[in-house]
Every structure is written in structure tokens, then in C-alpha cells.
Amino acid sequence: MSIPITDRLSAISVTRILLVLLFVTAPHYLRLPLWASAAVIGLGGWRALAAFRGWTLPSSWIRIPLAIAAFVGIAMHYHGLRGQNAGVALLVVMTALKLTEMGSRRDYTVTVFLAYFLLITHFLYSQEIVMVGYLLLGTIAVTAVLIDLNHPQSQLALPVAVRRSLLITGQAVPVMLLFFVLFPRIPGPLWGLPSDAGAGQTGLSDRMEPGLISSLSQSDEVAFRVTFDGPVPERHQLYWRGPVFWRFDGVGWDEGYRHYGLRRSELKRSQFRAVGEPVRYEAVLEPHGQRWLLALDHPEGALPSGSILSYDGQMLSKNRVIDRRLIRLQAYPRFQWELELADLGKHMGLDLPRNTNPRTRELAQSWRAAAESDWGIVQAALRHFREQDFTYTLQPPLLQDRRDRIDEFLFESRRGFCEHFASAFTVLMRSAGIPARVVTGYQGGEHHEAGGYYIVRQSDAHAWSEVWIYGRGWLRIDPTGAVSPDRIEFGLGSLPLGEPVPGLARFTRGWIQALQLRWDQINAGWNRWVLAYGPELQQELLRLLGLPGLRQAIL
């Protein structure tokens, strides 16, 4: 004989659901507007009191205005309801409002299923090992209250509900692993992404202004990790190429294609000739929300799936990088590139705002008059940086002159970070009639001996110049090396103690930094084999299992 199930739950069972909802939504509270977090916690506390004291739930005349107010509040805070942040905030607040009508067993069931969905939303912000462990505990807790909810008449003892939840979750793990390994992986997202997907991620910008990279360089966050297959290049050869900037507006630099009426896809890739033996490596990139894939100069051969190599040597993904990405490449640190420069490249490489930085132009013209070749002008500029009283610092003074900033830097402040020197050098070259451009990316990397890989951090962010010399093509010139050669050879750890260098970039480290490196090794394995598990890695694993393709794997 079946046992009838009562429609109402005990106050203890209701409290368990509320506590689980509090646990599931807790990581979102720091992301939500303050009023929304307070409303969610307040509604949960009110519902617990209502369960114990037998209060009547509010009517629709109260619930509907509250729902409308929540919609309006979220829309005003996020300037609309579209996007990742607004969608998650709305889901959390509406789940809390569901508590005001949670009186029947059906309402309780819907609320518990919403808790499962809320668990998934945390992966939009973090996929770290700690978060996965937290969400596993959340899954066990939600499943426990679901078991309790479906128990006839009275609540289960808490240890019994948790034990049954552990059993069910444990039985699901092998199926989960099977789906993870064999479910077809495709490059890029399965669905369209909201406009703010990946918001808040740190990394290089699509514009360079004095101060942006120096701020980024004060961060210990990992940009990517690299494992070399064979000999490792010298540190002064480790230039990881990111955005390339052509247009200078007097204040900062950007790619400039739209300004020149161009589309990147319309430009053919420059002629390139490899010299010497290649360097083979694989890198696991941290998500940065942009399209560029950081690659060692100069990539050649097979490119990662869903990527292209642009006219100016940027390796770009077809989709924004909002998840960890494993790429395998080979690069030629020695190369010859674009020995013949087209008129378009000359125009873009010589363009400067009119009637700006007169002293800089005069200095460059004096080198032009004295030098016998373009290369002589390059050497004169590097000698100027080396011999004059320039200082490399993470705390440069603000440049006040918006019209003649390069003049102010070269002739007055003379204190700057890599973006100051790269910007000034490039303007000097253009003023002397030499095509030049600015490149941003990362330089160097820290060898993790125990893990056998290199860590490139945000503190390794860097900017340098490229000049075009007839008969030699594009050449990398790093004026920072003329001012502070130790920065290129040893990294930011070579700077004086007064500079705001992040702790892990310093040469002297204690036991805390040692523990951080051990934890980084664990994270590197997690990123490499779990978060960066994409089409290439799946095909490789299937081949190791003796399965030539997905069809055979599915069968």
C-alpha cells in the first residue's frame, strides 16, 4: 500500500532548502548590487521565520510589484537585461522571490531545481579547482534536500539524506567522466555568447596608452603557461606577440584599420622566410576576453584550429578567448619578414598627427641628416636612450601635455615604463622617415623547475617596436633594453626595492611563494587536462585508446 505524501513540508525541511539556497548563491553576493544581495538574504530569513511561526504567504498583489521592482532594479543597474551579469543577477533575485510563494510541494520542487541551475552559473565566472570542489559540495547538498523533499510525510534524518545523496552523486561520476571524454568537442562556443561574457578578465588591451601596461605589470596573475619540446630559447628571445598598433592619435596607439578604411580580413599575410631551426612548444592560455592568441615570434606551420595569422603577424582566434585554450605551435626566433613593403604598409607605418611633438621631429631629422643609413638612425635613437638620463620605472609621472606628450617624455620627465619608450621610439622612427609600429605582448617567463614548464604572468606584459629596414624587412627593436637591459634579461625582479613589483616577480622568495608555486603546478595540470580539453586533445586521447574518430568512440 502506497503512503500518501503531504503537500506541506515541516519547518525543518523548509529551513534545509533555504540553507542550501544560501550556500549555492553565496559566491554571487559580491557580484550582485548591494541592494539585491540584501534582498536575497532578507527574503530567505523572512521565509524561515514564516515556516516556524506559521505566517501566511503574501498574496499576488504584493508578489507582482516586488517582481516588477526587481526587474526594473536589475535593468537600471546593468543598463538592460541582456548579458551574463544581468541574466545571473535576475535569476538569483527571482529565485529569492520564488520563496514568497513557496507553499506547496510543487513550489518546493521547482525551487530545488532552480538551485541546480544556479550552481551552473558559477562556471561563467570561475572554473578553478576550488570552485569545482565548492560546487560539488553544493550538488551533494541540493540532491540531499531533493531526496528529503520526496520522502513521504516527514523529513528524513539529515545523515540519511546526505548519505543517499553521496551515493547518487558517486554513481553519476563515471557517466559524467564518460561524457566529458567522448562528447564531441568543437572549437568555439556551442551557442552565441552574451556581450559581457568574460568581463572582468585581465590582460592586454586593444589600445596602448602610457600607464596601462605598467598597471598590468603590478599583477601576479598568470597569463599563460608554456612547455617547450626541446631546447628553450634564451630569455631575450622570449617575445610573446599580442596586439600590433599602427595608428598614433597623439595620446595612445590602436590597431587603426578602421581609421584607414581597411578590414583585417582583406589584407594578405606578409611574406615570411624562416631561418634556422624551429622552436616547438605548447601553451595553455588563460581567458582574457579578446581574440588574440599569444604566440612566440614568429609562428609558422600549422595553426591551432579556428585561428588565423594576420597581415602584421598577430595570431587571432575566430572567437573571443573566454575559456582556457591549449595551443601547439612552432616558431622561428630568427626570420626575415616582408622584405618588400607595399605602399599601404609605408603609409600606415609613417602616419603621424600633424603639427605635434616639434622637438621630437627636429631630433629625428638631425639623425637623418647625420646618418648614412636607416639602420644608423635606429642605432642613434638607441644610443640616445642609453646615454641620456632616462629611468625605467613602474611609477612614471603623469604626462600633462595632451598635444605634445612625446616631447614632454623625451625632453622633460624622462621617466617611464616600456610603453613610454616603445611609443617614443616609434614616433622618432616615423619622424625620421622609417616605417615603424608598436607591438604589445609579454616578454620573458619564469621557469618552474619542478613542473618543467614556464609561467608567463601579467607582470611580464611588455611593449616594443618594429621598424622596417630596406633589404632586411621588419626588425624587432626594444628600446627598453637600451635603458634597462636587466629588465629584458632578468625581468621585473631586477628593479629596486622601492618599485611596486609583485611578490612572485622578485628574486628572493619565502615559504609562502614556494607554496604558491606548488599550487600553480596543480592548477597547471588541471588547466592542461581538464579546462583546455578541446578538439585536438580529444583526438589525441582517442588515438591513444585505439579509436580513430568520434564515430567509433560513440559506438
Coordinates of C-alpha atoms in Angstrom, one line a residue:
M1 CA 0.0 0.0 0.0
S2 CA 1.4 3.4 -1.0
I3 CA 2.0 6.0 1.7
P4 CA 0.2 9.4 1.0
I5 CA 2.6 12.4 0.6
T6 CA 1.5 15.5 2.4
D7 CA 1.6 18.8 0.4
R8 CA 3.2 20.8 3.2
L9 CA 6.7 20.4 4.5
S10 CA 7.9 20.7 8.0
A11 CA 9.7 23.9 9.1
I12 CA 12.9 21.9 9.4
S13 CA 12.7 20.7 5.8
V14 CA 12.0 24.3 4.6
T15 CA 15.0 25.5 6.6
R16 CA 17.2 23.0 4.9
I17 CA 16.1 24.2 1.5
L18 CA 16.8 27.8 2.5
L19 CA 20.2 27.0 3.9
V20 CA 21.1 25.1 0.7
L21 CA 20.0 28.1 -1.4
L22 CA 22.1 30.4 0.7
F23 CA 25.1 28.1 0.2
V24 CA 24.5 27.9 -3.6
T25 CA 24.1 31.6 -4.2
A26 CA 26.8 32.8 -1.7
P27 CA 29.6 33.4 -4.3
H28 CA 27.3 35.7 -6.3
Y29 CA 26.7 38.1 -3.5
L30 CA 29.9 40.0 -4.1
R31 CA 28.9 40.4 -7.8
L32 CA 25.3 41.5 -7.3
P33 CA 24.3 45.0 -6.5
L34 CA 24.3 45.6 -2.7
W35 CA 20.5 46.0 -2.6
A36 CA 20.0 42.7 -4.5
S37 CA 22.2 40.8 -2.1
A38 CA 20.4 42.3 0.9
A39 CA 17.1 41.5 -0.7
V40 CA 18.0 37.8 -1.3
I41 CA 19.3 37.3 2.3
G42 CA 16.3 39.2 3.7
L43 CA 13.8 37.1 1.8
G44 CA 15.5 33.9 2.9
G45 CA 15.4 35.0 6.6
W46 CA 11.8 36.0 6.3
R47 CA 10.8 32.7 4.8
A48 CA 12.5 30.8 7.6
L49 CA 10.6 32.7 10.2
A50 CA 7.3 32.2 8.3
A51 CA 7.9 28.4 8.3
F52 CA 8.4 28.3 12.1
R53 CA 5.7 30.7 13.0
G54 CA 3.1 29.7 10.5
W55 CA 2.8 33.0 8.8
T56 CA 0.6 33.3 5.7
L57 CA 2.4 33.8 2.5
P58 CA 1.9 37.2 0.7
S59 CA -0.8 37.5 -2.0
S60 CA -0.1 38.2 -5.7
W61 CA -0.9 41.9 -5.0
I62 CA 2.4 42.0 -3.1
R63 CA 4.4 39.5 -5.1
I64 CA 3.8 41.1 -8.5
P65 CA 5.0 44.6 -7.5
L66 CA 8.1 43.0 -5.9
A67 CA 8.9 41.1 -9.2
I68 CA 8.4 44.3 -11.3
A69 CA 10.6 46.3 -8.9
A70 CA 13.3 43.6 -9.2
F71 CA 13.1 43.7 -13.0
V72 CA 13.4 47.5 -13.0
G73 CA 16.2 47.5 -10.5
I74 CA 18.3 45.0 -12.4
A75 CA 17.7 46.7 -15.7
M76 CA 18.7 50.1 -14.3
H77 CA 21.9 48.7 -12.6
Y78 CA 23.1 46.8 -15.7
H79 CA 21.6 49.2 -18.3
G80 CA 19.4 46.4 -19.7
L81 CA 18.6 42.8 -19.1
R82 CA 20.9 41.4 -21.7
G83 CA 24.2 39.8 -20.9
Q84 CA 25.8 37.4 -18.5
N85 CA 25.9 39.6 -15.4
A86 CA 22.3 40.9 -15.7
G87 CA 21.0 37.4 -16.5
V88 CA 22.6 35.8 -13.5
A89 CA 21.5 38.7 -11.2
L90 CA 17.9 38.4 -12.4
L91 CA 18.0 34.6 -11.9
V92 CA 19.3 34.9 -8.3
V93 CA 16.8 37.6 -7.4
M94 CA 13.8 35.8 -9.0
T95 CA 14.7 32.6 -7.2
A96 CA 14.6 34.5 -3.9
L97 CA 11.2 36.0 -4.9
K98 CA 10.0 32.4 -5.5
L99 CA 10.3 31.9 -1.8
T100 CA 7.4 34.3 -1.2
E101 CA 5.0 31.7 -2.9
M102 CA 6.8 28.5 -1.8
G103 CA 3.9 26.8 0.0
S104 CA 3.2 23.6 -1.9
R105 CA 5.4 20.6 -2.6
R106 CA 5.4 21.5 -6.3
D107 CA 6.8 25.0 -5.4
Y108 CA 9.5 23.4 -3.2
T109 CA 10.5 21.1 -6.1
V110 CA 10.7 24.0 -8.6
T111 CA 12.9 25.9 -6.1
V112 CA 15.3 23.0 -5.7
F113 CA 15.6 22.5 -9.4
L114 CA 16.4 26.2 -9.7
A115 CA 19.2 25.6 -7.2
Y116 CA 20.8 23.1 -9.7
F117 CA 20.6 25.8 -12.4
L118 CA 22.2 28.4 -10.1
L119 CA 25.1 26.0 -9.5
I120 CA 25.9 26.0 -13.2
T121 CA 26.0 29.8 -13.4
H122 CA 29.2 29.9 -11.2
F123 CA 31.1 28.4 -14.0
L124 CA 30.5 31.5 -16.0
Y125 CA 32.9 33.3 -13.6
S126 CA 35.3 30.7 -12.4
Q127 CA 36.4 27.1 -13.3
E128 CA 39.2 26.8 -10.8
I129 CA 39.7 23.6 -8.7
V130 CA 38.5 25.3 -5.6
M131 CA 35.2 26.4 -7.3
V132 CA 34.7 22.9 -8.7
G133 CA 35.0 21.5 -5.1
Y134 CA 32.6 24.1 -3.8
L135 CA 30.0 23.3 -6.5
L136 CA 30.4 19.5 -5.9
L137 CA 29.5 20.2 -2.2
G138 CA 26.6 22.3 -3.5
T139 CA 25.4 19.4 -5.7
I140 CA 25.5 17.0 -2.8
A141 CA 23.6 19.4 -0.6
V142 CA 20.9 20.2 -3.3
T143 CA 20.5 16.4 -4.0
A144 CA 20.1 15.8 -0.3
V145 CA 17.2 18.3 0.1
L146 CA 15.6 16.8 -3.1
I147 CA 15.7 13.4 -1.5
D148 CA 14.2 14.8 1.7
L149 CA 11.6 16.6 -0.4
N150 CA 10.4 13.4 -2.0
H151 CA 10.2 11.5 1.3
P152 CA 6.6 10.7 2.4
Q153 CA 5.1 12.6 5.2
S154 CA 8.0 13.7 7.4
Q155 CA 11.6 14.8 6.8
L156 CA 14.5 12.4 6.7
A157 CA 17.2 12.4 9.2
L158 CA 20.0 14.6 7.9
P159 CA 22.7 11.9 7.9
V160 CA 20.4 9.6 5.9
A161 CA 19.7 12.3 3.3
V162 CA 23.3 13.2 2.9
R163 CA 24.4 9.5 2.7
R164 CA 21.9 8.8 -0.1
S165 CA 23.0 12.0 -1.9
L166 CA 26.6 10.9 -1.8
L167 CA 25.6 7.5 -3.2
I168 CA 23.6 9.0 -6.1
T169 CA 26.4 11.6 -6.9
G170 CA 29.0 8.9 -6.8
Q171 CA 27.1 6.8 -9.2
A172 CA 26.8 9.8 -11.6
V173 CA 30.5 10.5 -11.6
P174 CA 31.5 7.7 -14.1
V175 CA 28.8 8.8 -16.5
M176 CA 30.0 12.4 -16.2
L177 CA 33.6 11.4 -17.0
L178 CA 32.5 9.3 -20.0
F179 CA 30.5 12.2 -21.4
F180 CA 33.4 14.6 -20.7
V181 CA 35.9 12.5 -22.6
L182 CA 33.7 11.4 -25.5
F183 CA 31.2 14.2 -26.1
P184 CA 32.3 15.8 -29.4
R185 CA 34.4 18.9 -28.8
I186 CA 34.1 21.7 -31.3
P187 CA 36.2 24.9 -31.5
G188 CA 34.5 27.9 -30.1
P189 CA 31.2 28.1 -28.1
L190 CA 28.2 25.9 -28.9
W191 CA 25.8 28.9 -28.6
G192 CA 26.2 32.6 -29.1
L193 CA 27.8 34.4 -26.2
P194 CA 26.5 37.4 -24.3
S195 CA 28.3 40.7 -24.9
D196 CA 29.8 40.7 -21.4
A197 CA 31.0 37.1 -21.4
G198 CA 34.4 37.1 -19.9
A199 CA 34.0 40.5 -18.4
G200 CA 36.4 41.3 -15.6
Q201 CA 39.2 39.2 -17.0
T202 CA 42.6 40.9 -17.0
G203 CA 45.1 41.1 -19.9
L204 CA 46.3 43.3 -22.7
S205 CA 44.1 46.0 -24.1
D206 CA 43.2 46.8 -27.7
R207 CA 44.7 50.2 -27.1
M208 CA 48.0 51.3 -25.6
E209 CA 48.4 54.4 -23.6
P210 CA 51.2 55.3 -21.1
G211 CA 50.3 53.8 -17.8
L212 CA 48.1 50.9 -18.9
I213 CA 50.8 48.2 -19.1
S214 CA 52.7 49.5 -16.0
S215 CA 49.4 48.9 -14.1
L216 CA 49.1 45.5 -15.5
S217 CA 52.7 44.6 -14.6
Q218 CA 51.9 45.0 -11.0
S219 CA 49.7 41.8 -11.1
D220 CA 50.9 38.3 -10.2
E221 CA 48.1 36.7 -12.2
V222 CA 49.1 34.0 -14.8
A223 CA 48.7 35.0 -18.4
F224 CA 49.7 31.6 -19.8
R225 CA 52.0 28.6 -19.2
V226 CA 54.4 27.1 -21.7
T227 CA 56.0 23.7 -22.1
F228 CA 58.9 23.5 -24.7
D229 CA 59.5 20.4 -26.7
G230 CA 63.3 20.6 -27.0
P231 CA 65.8 23.4 -26.5
V232 CA 64.4 26.6 -24.8
P233 CA 65.3 30.0 -26.4
E234 CA 67.3 32.5 -24.4
R235 CA 65.2 34.8 -22.3
H236 CA 65.9 37.8 -24.5
Q237 CA 64.3 35.9 -27.4
L238 CA 61.1 35.2 -25.5
Y239 CA 58.8 37.8 -27.0
W240 CA 55.2 36.6 -27.0
R241 CA 53.3 38.6 -29.7
G242 CA 49.9 40.2 -29.0
P243 CA 48.2 43.2 -30.5
V244 CA 50.0 45.3 -33.1
F245 CA 49.3 49.0 -33.2
W246 CA 49.7 51.2 -36.3
R247 CA 47.8 54.4 -35.5
F248 CA 49.0 57.1 -33.1
D249 CA 46.5 59.8 -32.2
G250 CA 48.9 61.9 -30.1
V251 CA 47.9 60.2 -26.8
G252 CA 47.8 56.5 -27.4
W253 CA 48.0 53.7 -30.0
D254 CA 45.4 51.4 -31.6
E255 CA 45.3 49.0 -34.5
G256 CA 43.9 51.7 -36.8
Y257 CA 42.5 49.5 -39.5
R258 CA 39.1 51.2 -39.4
H259 CA 40.7 54.6 -39.4
Y260 CA 42.5 53.7 -42.7
G261 CA 39.3 52.3 -44.1
L262 CA 40.6 48.7 -44.0
R263 CA 39.4 45.3 -42.8
R264 CA 41.9 43.0 -41.4
S265 CA 40.5 40.1 -43.4
E266 CA 41.1 41.9 -46.6
L267 CA 44.9 42.2 -46.0
K268 CA 47.1 39.4 -47.3
R269 CA 49.6 37.9 -44.9
S270 CA 53.1 39.4 -45.3
Q271 CA 55.9 37.3 -47.0
F272 CA 57.9 35.4 -44.4
R273 CA 61.0 33.3 -44.6
A274 CA 62.2 31.1 -41.7
V275 CA 65.8 31.0 -40.8
G276 CA 67.4 28.2 -38.7
E277 CA 65.6 25.5 -36.7
P278 CA 62.1 26.0 -35.2
V279 CA 61.2 26.1 -31.5
R280 CA 58.3 23.7 -30.7
Y281 CA 56.1 24.3 -27.7
E282 CA 52.6 24.2 -26.3
A283 CA 50.9 26.9 -24.3
V284 CA 47.8 26.9 -22.1
L285 CA 46.3 30.4 -22.4
E286 CA 44.3 31.9 -19.6
P287 CA 41.0 33.5 -20.7
H288 CA 41.3 37.2 -21.4
G289 CA 38.1 38.0 -23.4
Q290 CA 39.9 39.2 -26.6
R291 CA 40.7 37.4 -29.9
W292 CA 44.5 37.4 -29.8
L293 CA 46.4 34.2 -29.1
L294 CA 49.8 35.0 -27.5
A295 CA 52.5 33.3 -29.7
L296 CA 56.3 33.3 -29.7
D297 CA 57.7 35.3 -32.5
H298 CA 57.4 34.2 -35.3
P299 CA 54.8 31.4 -35.6
E300 CA 54.9 29.3 -38.7
G301 CA 53.4 26.0 -39.9
A302 CA 50.1 24.5 -38.8
L303 CA 48.0 26.9 -36.7
P304 CA 45.5 26.0 -33.9
S305 CA 42.0 25.2 -35.2
G306 CA 39.8 28.3 -35.5
S307 CA 42.7 30.7 -35.8
I308 CA 44.4 32.8 -38.5
L309 CA 47.7 34.7 -38.8
S310 CA 47.1 38.3 -39.7
Y311 CA 48.9 40.7 -42.0
D312 CA 51.1 42.0 -39.2
G313 CA 51.8 38.7 -37.5
Q314 CA 49.1 38.5 -34.9
M315 CA 47.6 35.1 -34.3
L316 CA 43.9 35.6 -33.9
S317 CA 41.1 33.3 -32.8
K318 CA 37.8 33.4 -34.7
N319 CA 36.1 33.7 -31.3
R320 CA 37.0 35.6 -28.1
V321 CA 39.1 33.6 -25.7
I322 CA 36.8 33.3 -22.7
D323 CA 38.0 29.8 -21.7
R324 CA 41.4 28.3 -21.3
R325 CA 42.9 27.4 -24.6
L326 CA 45.6 24.8 -25.4
I327 CA 47.7 25.7 -28.5
R328 CA 50.6 23.8 -30.1
L329 CA 52.9 25.8 -32.3
Q330 CA 56.4 26.0 -33.8
A331 CA 58.2 29.4 -34.1
Y332 CA 61.3 30.7 -35.7
P333 CA 63.1 33.2 -33.4
R334 CA 65.3 34.1 -36.5
F335 CA 63.3 35.1 -39.6
Q336 CA 63.1 37.5 -42.4
W337 CA 59.8 39.2 -42.9
E338 CA 58.3 41.4 -45.6
L339 CA 61.5 42.4 -47.5
E340 CA 59.4 44.4 -49.9
L341 CA 57.0 46.8 -48.2
A342 CA 53.8 47.8 -50.1
D343 CA 52.6 51.4 -50.3
L344 CA 49.8 50.6 -47.8
G345 CA 52.4 49.4 -45.2
K346 CA 54.5 52.5 -45.8
H347 CA 51.6 54.8 -45.4
M348 CA 50.4 53.2 -42.1
G349 CA 54.0 52.9 -40.8
L350 CA 54.8 56.6 -41.3
D351 CA 51.5 58.2 -40.4
L352 CA 51.7 60.8 -37.5
P353 CA 49.3 63.5 -36.3
R354 CA 50.1 66.8 -37.9
N355 CA 51.8 69.7 -36.1
T356 CA 52.6 67.7 -32.9
N357 CA 55.8 67.0 -31.0
P358 CA 58.1 69.5 -32.8
R359 CA 61.2 68.8 -30.7
T360 CA 60.9 65.1 -31.4
R361 CA 60.6 65.7 -35.1
E362 CA 63.6 68.0 -35.0
L363 CA 65.7 65.5 -33.1
A364 CA 64.8 62.7 -35.6
Q365 CA 65.6 64.9 -38.6
S366 CA 69.0 65.7 -37.1
W367 CA 69.8 62.0 -37.0
R368 CA 68.5 61.7 -40.6
A369 CA 70.9 64.4 -41.7
A370 CA 73.9 62.8 -39.9
A371 CA 73.3 59.1 -40.5
E372 CA 74.4 57.2 -43.6
S373 CA 71.5 54.7 -43.5
D374 CA 68.2 53.9 -41.8
W375 CA 70.0 51.4 -39.5
G376 CA 72.3 54.2 -38.4
I377 CA 69.2 56.2 -37.3
V378 CA 68.0 53.2 -35.3
Q379 CA 71.4 53.0 -33.6
A380 CA 71.4 56.7 -32.9
A381 CA 68.0 56.5 -31.2
L382 CA 69.1 53.6 -29.0
R383 CA 72.3 55.4 -28.1
H384 CA 70.2 58.4 -27.1
F385 CA 68.1 56.3 -24.7
R386 CA 71.2 54.6 -23.4
E387 CA 73.3 57.7 -22.8
Q388 CA 70.8 60.3 -21.7
D389 CA 69.3 60.4 -18.2
F390 CA 66.3 58.1 -18.8
T391 CA 64.9 56.0 -16.0
Y392 CA 62.8 52.8 -16.2
T393 CA 60.1 52.8 -13.5
L394 CA 56.7 51.3 -12.7
Q395 CA 55.7 54.7 -11.2
P396 CA 56.2 57.2 -14.0
P397 CA 54.8 60.7 -13.7
L398 CA 51.6 61.6 -15.5
L399 CA 52.2 63.3 -18.8
Q400 CA 50.1 66.5 -18.8
D401 CA 50.6 67.8 -22.4
R402 CA 47.9 66.1 -24.5
R403 CA 49.2 67.6 -27.7
D404 CA 53.0 67.0 -27.4
R405 CA 53.3 64.1 -25.0
I406 CA 56.3 62.6 -26.7
D407 CA 58.1 65.9 -26.4
E408 CA 57.3 66.0 -22.7
F409 CA 58.5 62.5 -22.1
L410 CA 61.8 62.8 -24.2
F411 CA 62.9 66.2 -23.0
E412 CA 61.3 66.7 -19.6
S413 CA 60.1 63.8 -17.5
R414 CA 62.4 61.0 -19.0
R415 CA 60.9 58.5 -16.5
G416 CA 58.7 55.8 -17.9
F417 CA 57.8 52.2 -18.4
C418 CA 58.1 50.1 -21.6
E419 CA 55.1 51.7 -23.3
H420 CA 56.6 55.1 -22.9
F421 CA 59.9 54.0 -24.5
A422 CA 58.2 52.0 -27.3
S423 CA 55.8 54.8 -28.1
A424 CA 58.6 57.5 -28.2
F425 CA 60.9 55.3 -30.2
T426 CA 58.3 54.6 -32.8
V427 CA 57.4 58.2 -33.2
L428 CA 61.1 59.1 -33.6
M429 CA 61.5 56.5 -36.3
R430 CA 58.4 57.7 -38.2
S431 CA 59.6 61.3 -37.9
A432 CA 62.9 60.2 -39.5
G433 CA 61.0 58.6 -42.4
I434 CA 61.4 54.9 -41.2
P435 CA 58.2 52.8 -41.2
A436 CA 57.6 51.7 -37.6
R437 CA 54.8 50.2 -35.4
V438 CA 54.2 49.3 -31.8
V439 CA 53.7 45.7 -30.6
T440 CA 52.4 44.6 -27.2
G441 CA 52.6 41.2 -25.6
Y442 CA 54.7 39.6 -23.0
Q443 CA 58.5 39.2 -22.6
G444 CA 60.3 36.5 -20.7
G445 CA 58.8 33.9 -18.4
E446 CA 59.6 32.1 -15.1
H447 CA 60.9 28.6 -15.2
H448 CA 59.0 26.3 -12.9
E449 CA 61.7 23.7 -12.4
A450 CA 59.5 21.2 -10.5
G451 CA 56.7 21.3 -13.1
G452 CA 59.0 21.5 -16.2
Y453 CA 57.2 24.5 -17.7
Y454 CA 57.4 28.3 -17.9
I455 CA 54.9 30.7 -16.2
V456 CA 54.3 34.0 -18.0
R457 CA 52.5 36.4 -15.7
Q458 CA 50.7 39.7 -16.2
S459 CA 53.8 41.3 -14.7
D460 CA 55.7 40.2 -17.8
A461 CA 53.4 42.4 -20.0
H462 CA 55.6 44.4 -22.4
A463 CA 55.7 46.8 -25.4
W464 CA 58.3 47.1 -28.0
S465 CA 58.8 48.5 -31.5
E466 CA 59.3 47.1 -35.0
V467 CA 61.0 49.1 -37.8
W468 CA 61.1 48.3 -41.5
I469 CA 64.6 48.4 -43.0
Y470 CA 65.2 48.1 -46.7
G471 CA 66.7 44.7 -47.6
R472 CA 66.1 43.3 -44.0
G473 CA 62.3 43.7 -43.6
W474 CA 60.6 44.2 -40.2
L475 CA 63.0 44.0 -37.3
R476 CA 62.1 44.0 -33.6
I477 CA 63.7 46.9 -31.7
D478 CA 63.2 47.0 -27.9
P479 CA 64.2 50.5 -26.6
T480 CA 63.6 49.3 -23.0
G481 CA 66.7 47.1 -23.3
A482 CA 68.8 50.2 -24.0
V483 CA 67.5 51.9 -20.8
S484 CA 67.2 48.9 -18.5
P485 CA 68.9 45.8 -20.0
D486 CA 68.3 43.9 -16.8
R487 CA 64.5 44.1 -17.4
I488 CA 64.9 42.0 -20.6
E489 CA 67.5 39.6 -19.1
F490 CA 66.0 39.1 -15.6
G491 CA 62.5 40.5 -15.6
L492 CA 60.9 43.0 -13.1
G493 CA 62.8 41.4 -10.2
S494 CA 65.8 43.4 -11.2
L495 CA 64.1 46.7 -10.3
P496 CA 65.0 48.5 -7.0
L497 CA 63.0 47.6 -3.8
G498 CA 61.1 50.9 -4.0
E499 CA 59.3 49.8 -7.1
P500 CA 55.8 48.1 -6.7
V501 CA 57.0 44.8 -8.2
P502 CA 54.6 41.9 -7.4
G503 CA 55.9 39.4 -4.9
L504 CA 56.3 36.4 -7.3
A505 CA 58.4 38.5 -9.7
R506 CA 61.0 39.1 -7.0
F507 CA 64.2 37.0 -6.9
T508 CA 64.0 36.5 -3.1
R509 CA 61.1 34.3 -2.0
G510 CA 59.9 32.7 1.1
W511 CA 57.9 29.6 2.0
I512 CA 54.6 31.3 1.0
Q513 CA 55.9 31.8 -2.5
A514 CA 57.1 28.2 -2.6
L515 CA 53.6 27.0 -1.7
Q516 CA 52.1 29.2 -4.3
L517 CA 54.4 27.6 -7.0
R518 CA 53.3 24.2 -5.8
W519 CA 49.7 25.2 -6.1
D520 CA 50.4 26.6 -9.5
Q521 CA 51.7 23.2 -10.6
I522 CA 48.4 21.6 -9.5
N523 CA 46.5 24.3 -11.4
A524 CA 48.7 23.8 -14.5
G525 CA 47.7 20.1 -14.6
W526 CA 44.0 21.0 -14.1
N527 CA 44.1 23.6 -16.9
R528 CA 46.1 21.3 -19.2
W529 CA 44.0 18.2 -19.0
V530 CA 40.5 19.5 -18.0
L531 CA 39.8 23.1 -18.8
A532 CA 41.9 23.1 -22.0
Y533 CA 40.4 19.8 -23.2
G534 CA 39.4 20.7 -26.7
P535 CA 39.2 19.1 -30.2
E536 CA 42.9 18.5 -30.6
L537 CA 43.4 16.9 -27.2
Q538 CA 40.3 14.8 -27.6
Q539 CA 41.5 13.4 -30.9
E540 CA 44.9 12.7 -29.4
L541 CA 43.3 10.8 -26.5
L542 CA 41.1 8.8 -28.8
R543 CA 44.1 7.8 -30.8
L544 CA 45.8 6.6 -27.7
L545 CA 42.7 4.5 -26.9
G546 CA 42.8 3.0 -30.4
L547 CA 39.8 4.9 -31.7
P548 CA 40.5 6.8 -34.9
G549 CA 37.4 9.1 -34.7
L550 CA 34.4 10.1 -32.8
R551 CA 32.0 7.8 -34.6
Q552 CA 34.0 4.8 -33.4
A553 CA 34.2 6.2 -29.9
I554 CA 30.4 6.8 -29.7
L555 CA 29.8 3.2 -30.9

